Amino acid sequence: MTAQDGGLGDLEVWIDQDLCTGDGICAQYAPEVFELDVDGLAYVKTAEDELLQDKGAAVRVPLPLLSEVADSAKDCPGDCIHVRRVSDQVEVYGPDAE
């Protein structure tokens, strides 16, 4: 953990497509991490632009994009973006965050 990441450690993000409203706010905030697919729903994608469509698929949050990913989770109208610590799977941003 570093001071730069607020002591959170490595984070990953995933989207619950069952709740996704397809507004695309996440893709506007962090197009490097989120993308809308032809089905109108948002998905996470790898650094190599591979769209991950498996249920619960997660990608690491690049540290330079932490603020954008956190804002996506906070502003998502579907409350479907989950950001959690890799070490213990505790959600730090999103609908299940404490």
mmCIF file with all atom_site columns, C-alpha atoms in Angstrom:
data_model
loop_
_atom_site.group_PDB
_atom_site.id
_atom_site.type_symbol
_atom_site.label_atom_id
_atom_site.label_alt_id
_atom_site.label_comp_id
_atom_site.label_asym_id
_atom_site.label_entity_id
_atom_site.label_seq_id
_atom_site.pdbx_PDB_ins_code
_atom_site.Cartn_x
_atom_site.Cartn_y
_atom_site.Cartn_z
_atom_site.occupancy
_atom_site.B_iso_or_equiv
_atom_site.pdbx_formal_charge
_atom_site.auth_seq_id
_atom_site.auth_comp_id
_atom_site.auth_asym_id
_atom_site.auth_atom_id
_atom_site.pdbx_PDB_model_num
ATOM 1  C CA . MET A 1 1  ? 0.000   0.000   0.000   1.00 0.00 ? 1  MET A CA 1
ATOM 2  C CA . THR A 1 2  ? 1.163   3.481   -0.763  1.00 0.00 ? 2  THR A CA 1
ATOM 3  C CA . ALA A 1 3  ? 0.211   6.980   0.253   1.00 0.00 ? 3  ALA A CA 1
ATOM 4  C CA . GLN A 1 4  ? -0.686  7.571   -3.383  1.00 0.00 ? 4  GLN A CA 1
ATOM 5  C CA . ASP A 1 5  ? -3.507  5.007   -3.296  1.00 0.00 ? 5  ASP A CA 1
ATOM 6  C CA . GLY A 1 6  ? -4.781  6.235   0.063   1.00 0.00 ? 6  GLY A CA 1
ATOM 7  C CA . GLY A 1 7  ? -3.577  3.062   1.762   1.00 0.00 ? 7  GLY A CA 1
ATOM 8  C CA . LEU A 1 8  ? -6.131  0.923   -0.093  1.00 0.00 ? 8  LEU A CA 1
ATOM 9  C CA . GLY A 1 9  ? -3.663  -1.371  -1.841  1.00 0.00 ? 9  GLY A CA 1
ATOM 10 C CA . ASP A 1 10 ? -4.361  -3.010  -5.189  1.00 0.00 ? 10 ASP A CA 1
ATOM 11 C CA . LEU A 1 11 ? -7.938  -2.547  -6.336  1.00 0.00 ? 11 LEU A CA 1
ATOM 12 C CA . GLU A 1 12 ? -10.103 -4.258  -8.914  1.00 0.00 ? 12 GLU A CA 1
ATOM 13 C CA . VAL A 1 13 ? -13.399 -3.254  -10.465 1.00 0.00 ? 13 VAL A CA 1
ATOM 14 C CA . TRP A 1 14 ? -16.322 -5.226  -11.835 1.00 0.00 ? 14 TRP A CA 1
ATOM 15 C CA . ILE A 1 15 ? -19.808 -4.391  -13.116 1.00 0.00 ? 15 ILE A CA 1
ATOM 16 C CA . ASP A 1 16 ? -23.069 -6.127  -12.286 1.00 0.00 ? 16 ASP A CA 1
ATOM 17 C CA . GLN A 1 17 ? -24.701 -6.128  -15.732 1.00 0.00 ? 17 GLN A CA 1
ATOM 18 C CA . ASP A 1 18 ? -28.054 -7.143  -14.177 1.00 0.00 ? 18 ASP A CA 1
ATOM 19 C CA . LEU A 1 19 ? -28.205 -3.625  -12.697 1.00 0.00 ? 19 LEU A CA 1
ATOM 20 C CA . CYS A 1 20 ? -26.497 -1.691  -15.513 1.00 0.00 ? 20 CYS A CA 1
ATOM 21 C CA . THR A 1 21 ? -28.749 0.972   -17.051 1.00 0.00 ? 21 THR A CA 1
ATOM 22 C CA . GLY A 1 22 ? -26.456 1.597   -20.030 1.00 0.00 ? 22 GLY A CA 1
ATOM 23 C CA . ASP A 1 23 ? -26.062 5.308   -19.335 1.00 0.00 ? 23 ASP A CA 1
ATOM 24 C CA . GLY A 1 24 ? -22.361 5.123   -20.170 1.00 0.00 ? 24 GLY A CA 1
ATOM 25 C CA . ILE A 1 25 ? -21.209 7.466   -17.420 1.00 0.00 ? 25 ILE A CA 1
ATOM 26 C CA . CYS A 1 26 ? -18.466 5.008   -16.513 1.00 0.00 ? 26 CYS A CA 1
ATOM 27 C CA . ALA A 1 27 ? -17.143 4.931   -20.082 1.00 0.00 ? 27 ALA A CA 1
ATOM 28 C CA . GLN A 1 28 ? -17.120 8.728   -20.124 1.00 0.00 ? 28 GLN A CA 1
ATOM 29 C CA . TYR A 1 29 ? -15.127 8.900   -16.878 1.00 0.00 ? 29 TYR A CA 1
ATOM 30 C CA . ALA A 1 30 ? -12.675 6.071   -17.596 1.00 0.00 ? 30 ALA A CA 1
ATOM 31 C CA . PRO A 1 31 ? -12.812 4.794   -21.207 1.00 0.00 ? 31 PRO A CA 1
ATOM 32 C CA . GLU A 1 32 ? -9.580  2.893   -20.547 1.00 0.00 ? 32 GLU A CA 1
ATOM 33 C CA . VAL A 1 33 ? -11.434 0.689   -18.029 1.00 0.00 ? 33 VAL A CA 1
ATOM 34 C CA . PHE A 1 34 ? -15.101 0.673   -19.124 1.00 0.00 ? 34 PHE A CA 1
ATOM 35 C CA . GLU A 1 35 ? -16.840 0.207   -22.462 1.00 0.00 ? 35 GLU A CA 1
ATOM 36 C CA . LEU A 1 36 ? -20.424 -0.144  -23.643 1.00 0.00 ? 36 LEU A CA 1
ATOM 37 C CA . ASP A 1 37 ? -20.998 -3.222  -25.773 1.00 0.00 ? 37 ASP A CA 1
ATOM 38 C CA . VAL A 1 38 ? -23.512 -3.712  -28.589 1.00 0.00 ? 38 VAL A CA 1
ATOM 39 C CA . ASP A 1 39 ? -26.031 -4.972  -26.009 1.00 0.00 ? 39 ASP A CA 1
ATOM 40 C CA . GLY A 1 40 ? -26.038 -1.462  -24.490 1.00 0.00 ? 40 GLY A CA 1
ATOM 41 C CA . LEU A 1 41 ? -24.468 -2.569  -21.207 1.00 0.00 ? 41 LEU A CA 1
ATOM 42 C CA . ALA A 1 42 ? -21.147 -1.539  -19.686 1.00 0.00 ? 42 ALA A CA 1
ATOM 43 C CA . TYR A 1 43 ? -18.283 -3.974  -19.170 1.00 0.00 ? 43 TYR A CA 1
ATOM 44 C CA . VAL A 1 44 ? -14.761 -3.728  -17.811 1.00 0.00 ? 44 VAL A CA 1
ATOM 45 C CA . LYS A 1 45 ? -11.854 -4.214  -20.160 1.00 0.00 ? 45 LYS A CA 1
ATOM 46 C CA . THR A 1 46 ? -8.219  -5.138  -19.841 1.00 0.00 ? 46 THR A CA 1
ATOM 47 C CA . ALA A 1 47 ? -5.276  -2.850  -20.564 1.00 0.00 ? 47 ALA A CA 1
ATOM 48 C CA . GLU A 1 48 ? -5.130  -4.611  -23.946 1.00 0.00 ? 48 GLU A CA 1
ATOM 49 C CA . ASP A 1 49 ? -8.745  -3.480  -24.699 1.00 0.00 ? 49 ASP A CA 1
ATOM 50 C CA . GLU A 1 50 ? -10.207 -6.970  -24.253 1.00 0.00 ? 50 GLU A CA 1
ATOM 51 C CA . LEU A 1 51 ? -13.830 -6.650  -23.162 1.00 0.00 ? 51 LEU A CA 1
ATOM 52 C CA . LEU A 1 52 ? -14.593 -9.043  -20.289 1.00 0.00 ? 52 LEU A CA 1
ATOM 53 C CA . GLN A 1 53 ? -18.168 -10.265 -20.569 1.00 0.00 ? 53 GLN A CA 1
ATOM 54 C CA . ASP A 1 54 ? -18.173 -13.121 -18.051 1.00 0.00 ? 54 ASP A CA 1
ATOM 55 C CA . LYS A 1 55 ? -20.395 -12.482 -15.059 1.00 0.00 ? 55 LYS A CA 1
ATOM 56 C CA . GLY A 1 56 ? -18.363 -10.924 -12.243 1.00 0.00 ? 56 GLY A CA 1
ATOM 57 C CA . ALA A 1 57 ? -15.242 -10.452 -14.399 1.00 0.00 ? 57 ALA A CA 1
ATOM 58 C CA . ALA A 1 58 ? -12.906 -7.936  -12.775 1.00 0.00 ? 58 ALA A CA 1
ATOM 59 C CA . VAL A 1 59 ? -9.838  -5.960  -13.827 1.00 0.00 ? 59 VAL A CA 1
ATOM 60 C CA . ARG A 1 60 ? -7.202  -4.181  -11.778 1.00 0.00 ? 60 ARG A CA 1
ATOM 61 C CA . VAL A 1 61 ? -7.740  -0.457  -11.383 1.00 0.00 ? 61 VAL A CA 1
ATOM 62 C CA . PRO A 1 62 ? -4.755  1.429   -12.822 1.00 0.00 ? 62 PRO A CA 1
ATOM 63 C CA . LEU A 1 63 ? -3.559  3.794   -10.088 1.00 0.00 ? 63 LEU A CA 1
ATOM 64 C CA . PRO A 1 64 ? -3.590  6.870   -12.379 1.00 0.00 ? 64 PRO A CA 1
ATOM 65 C CA . LEU A 1 65 ? -7.306  6.197   -13.035 1.00 0.00 ? 65 LEU A CA 1
ATOM 66 C CA . LEU A 1 66 ? -8.369  5.526   -9.437  1.00 0.00 ? 66 LEU A CA 1
ATOM 67 C CA . SER A 1 67 ? -10.200 8.843   -9.086  1.00 0.00 ? 67 SER A CA 1
ATOM 68 C CA . GLU A 1 68 ? -12.102 8.357   -12.357 1.00 0.00 ? 68 GLU A CA 1
ATOM 69 C CA . VAL A 1 69 ? -13.069 4.775   -11.494 1.00 0.00 ? 69 VAL A CA 1
ATOM 70 C CA . ALA A 1 70 ? -14.177 5.811   -7.981  1.00 0.00 ? 70 ALA A CA 1
ATOM 71 C CA . ASP A 1 71 ? -16.250 8.675   -9.440  1.00 0.00 ? 71 ASP A CA 1
ATOM 72 C CA . SER A 1 72 ? -17.825 6.221   -11.889 1.00 0.00 ? 72 SER A CA 1
ATOM 73 C CA . ALA A 1 73 ? -18.913 4.007   -9.012  1.00 0.00 ? 73 ALA A CA 1
ATOM 74 C CA . LYS A 1 74 ? -20.254 6.972   -7.048  1.00 0.00 ? 74 LYS A CA 1
ATOM 75 C CA . ASP A 1 75 ? -22.172 8.517   -9.964  1.00 0.00 ? 75 ASP A CA 1
ATOM 76 C CA . CYS A 1 76 ? -23.486 5.334   -11.605 1.00 0.00 ? 76 CYS A CA 1
ATOM 77 C CA . PRO A 1 77 ? -27.298 5.571   -11.776 1.00 0.00 ? 77 PRO A CA 1
ATOM 78 C CA . GLY A 1 78 ? -27.590 1.771   -11.709 1.00 0.00 ? 78 GLY A CA 1
ATOM 79 C CA . ASP A 1 79 ? -25.344 1.359   -8.640  1.00 0.00 ? 79 ASP A CA 1
ATOM 80 C CA . CYS A 1 80 ? -23.684 -1.511  -10.498 1.00 0.00 ? 80 CYS A CA 1
ATOM 81 C CA . ILE A 1 81 ? -19.964 -0.648  -10.328 1.00 0.00 ? 81 ILE A CA 1
ATOM 82 C CA . HIS A 1 82 ? -18.016 -2.369  -7.564  1.00 0.00 ? 82 HIS A CA 1
ATOM 83 C CA . VAL A 1 83 ? -14.447 -1.466  -6.619  1.00 0.00 ? 83 VAL A CA 1
ATOM 84 C CA . ARG A 1 84 ? -12.819 -3.769  -4.087  1.00 0.00 ? 84 ARG A CA 1
ATOM 85 C CA . ARG A 1 85 ? -9.434  -4.456  -2.549  1.00 0.00 ? 85 ARG A CA 1
ATOM 86 C CA . VAL A 1 86 ? -7.725  -7.436  -4.125  1.00 0.00 ? 86 VAL A CA 1
ATOM 87 C CA . SER A 1 87 ? -6.233  -8.562  -0.813  1.00 0.00 ? 87 SER A CA 1
ATOM 88 C CA . ASP A 1 88 ? -9.475  -9.148  1.095   1.00 0.00 ? 88 ASP A CA 1
ATOM 89 C CA . GLN A 1 89 ? -12.263 -8.476  -1.454  1.00 0.00 ? 89 GLN A CA 1
ATOM 90 C CA . VAL A 1 90 ? -13.699 -5.655  0.674   1.00 0.00 ? 90 VAL A CA 1
ATOM 91 C CA . GLU A 1 91 ? -15.636 -3.158  -1.431  1.00 0.00 ? 91 GLU A CA 1
ATOM 92 C CA . VAL A 1 92 ? -14.264 0.384   -1.080  1.00 0.00 ? 92 VAL A CA 1
ATOM 93 C CA . TYR A 1 93 ? -16.398 2.151   -3.709  1.00 0.00 ? 93 TYR A CA 1
ATOM 94 C CA . GLY A 1 94 ? -19.809 1.132   -4.948  1.00 0.00 ? 94 GLY A CA 1
ATOM 95 C CA . PRO A 1 95 ? -23.189 0.131   -3.522  1.00 0.00 ? 95 PRO A CA 1
ATOM 96 C CA . ASP A 1 96 ? -21.745 -2.326  -0.982  1.00 0.00 ? 96 ASP A CA 1
ATOM 97 C CA . ALA A 1 97 ? -18.983 -0.034  0.310   1.00 0.00 ? 97 ALA A CA 1
ATOM 98 C CA . GLU A 1 98 ? -19.143 0.870   3.993   1.00 0.00 ? 98 GLU A CA 1
#
